[in-house]
């Protein structure tokens, strides 16, 4: 052996010896510390026992004896093992029994009690937990990936197996009490109702449902119990936090000043005792003369003001003026920019996400069981509303292609357009494009969004032109053309038929009023009535494109006041005197809201507190979104108040309610509204935001009222059911459970503009109440557990903001 090898061997020997000696002393030191810790616990126990004997507390002595006996068992080889990554949950069996005492300073792990015979398996595999057992069989239900025959850790499991008491610390103490039913009452729990929780990385929820025996499914869903989290802060808010909360209180009170409130809620005007299928309207477009009201109105500085009669001087429904609105807007923007407020709100929002994740860890399996026990209902046959879809793109590209080919084959000689001083037939239009029906395909139609449309709203709008030709758009996708929109009317009725065939899908189609001339309302109403466009599955929203700058450059308008006159004066005319615009009157029965549309990503200047009036706005620049929003809000506020007043007047003079004559309110529902967030992830993915960066799952975790919508099926979707396609992709990408999908579907009905009678039939006759009281699982397939949690968290946040003095009766439910 050479000298180098010898030196290397000696170095290795010395190093190994040093490591061995170090390990010995570290092990000895650790054992000494454990022994000292055990002695300290024993001394504490003896002190407590001595004090208990002196005080005559027999129960405490008995508990300490039991604890001492269990410790001796543990030292003799009996040891328990659980997951240290999951929280413990307090649950007691129906047979009674006491929970283990927790020694001071020793954190409790996820452990199991002894059974009646005292024989539990000596060890439990990591990641393996209790499964629900069937009432007809003592054998626990097996997982889809584990076999009962191969499992030896459940053989001695008894019915009184329980989980130990624990205290979770999340922003304070989390006390988990006994089982709690939907009514908030404490209930005993048996093994069959104990959950099994586990985590899966990459999953939005981290929880997968467990299959159960068929006879468990017969349990009534209302009797499902769940683990309630009671989270209360340990300490009082700091002075800085108190200041933030008081500022948020001011913002909520300011919101209440602007929210439109009906004097009598719809559920109070029309009490639904039997929410069976409402009878459809046999003649939805029949008009009965109703007479004129004495009210007088006139436009003043962009806002319509109403008087009792022409000679009256007092305004009936004063609304906040523009200066007040923009002053309040600046205050809100100042609050949003404050650093301390941003920090506190961010922490509360993150806490909401974590609370929801913790709720799923504890209750996801129970939600799944509740859904299984609800007869007939599943995701496919719960009502869902497409809350944001543009009418001119409501069909898919294959549907449009088939319709065009059908018209070329059946009506080639129909005169459809006037171009360059010549009337052209449909066949001549396609000959001028050097196309035949055989040449057409989806790729040639070229209406689907692609990579070229990302961050290019102008290119996206060009996709509305079939084959890149604006004349084809005018023929097939416009209602104000030479054929008076007959082709678009027929195409719309086919889409209606698809919705009726699906039965459980509804839509709120958005159709445009541009504000270029007052006759637009009558023209649109005439198209709706003449083409008999009515369906129980459809309501309409009016969208106002923000195109003032274009109209100004074209010389169509002279000021912004012209647009407001063209949009709102016809609405007030038909409200005061329905006979003045009979077709518009019957059309407005189906209109539920008004929207503002534009490319919201464009930068714009923030309005000042003292803005020019609409009559003074004569420059070529487009007003800001908030400028449009105020004048739409103010005029709709007054219009809806007039509707309610006229309803009251007719109710006094007629046996009929005004609603029976068709007077409905029109809600202001802009793209950035708070009533409900109608989100279109697939559309955003093609235009502005990558699908994985979409905030919908984050909003949903935090408890916001979000719904899924399609926006533009013609440009975005590929299937015959675009709304189901939207849900399907969201569920796949974000790992949404069936309960999540059904909750989002329920949100879509709740935030939609369908009538109170239809909502009562679709999601329950008390849908307007918060929490589980407003839920009917037999109609929504949403477990009471989920809505109980949402309501509890909302109340906790309100109590936090109002420093424990929240009056929930004062909050306005949107």
mmCIF file of C-alpha atoms in Angstrom, residues 454-455 681-695 733-734:
data_model
loop_
_atom_site.group_PDB
_atom_site.id
_atom_site.type_symbol
_atom_site.label_atom_id
_atom_site.label_comp_id
_atom_site.label_asym_id
_atom_site.label_seq_id
_atom_site.Cartn_x
_atom_site.Cartn_y
_atom_site.Cartn_z
ATOM 1 C CA UNK A 454 -54.708 38.814 -27.675
ATOM 2 C CA UNK A 455 -54.538 42.423 -26.459
ATOM 3 C CA UNK A 681 -62.349 33.116 -18.304
ATOM 4 C CA UNK A 682 -62.260 31.672 -21.826
ATOM 5 C CA UNK A 683 -63.055 35.023 -23.397
ATOM 6 C CA UNK A 684 -60.439 36.741 -21.222
ATOM 7 C CA UNK A 685 -57.947 34.060 -22.250
ATOM 8 C CA UNK A 686 -58.389 35.092 -25.898
ATOM 9 C CA UNK A 687 -58.327 38.812 -25.224
ATOM 10 C CA UNK A 688 -56.467 40.000 -22.143
ATOM 11 C CA UNK A 689 -55.548 37.439 -19.492
ATOM 12 C CA UNK A 690 -54.069 33.948 -19.548
ATOM 13 C CA UNK A 691 -56.495 31.371 -18.176
ATOM 14 C CA UNK A 692 -54.240 30.317 -15.292
ATOM 15 C CA UNK A 693 -53.925 33.935 -14.129
ATOM 16 C CA UNK A 694 -57.679 34.517 -14.017
ATOM 17 C CA UNK A 695 -58.779 35.605 -10.499
ATOM 18 C CA UNK A 733 -58.229 23.533 -14.821
ATOM 19 C CA UNK A 734 -59.030 24.696 -11.289
#
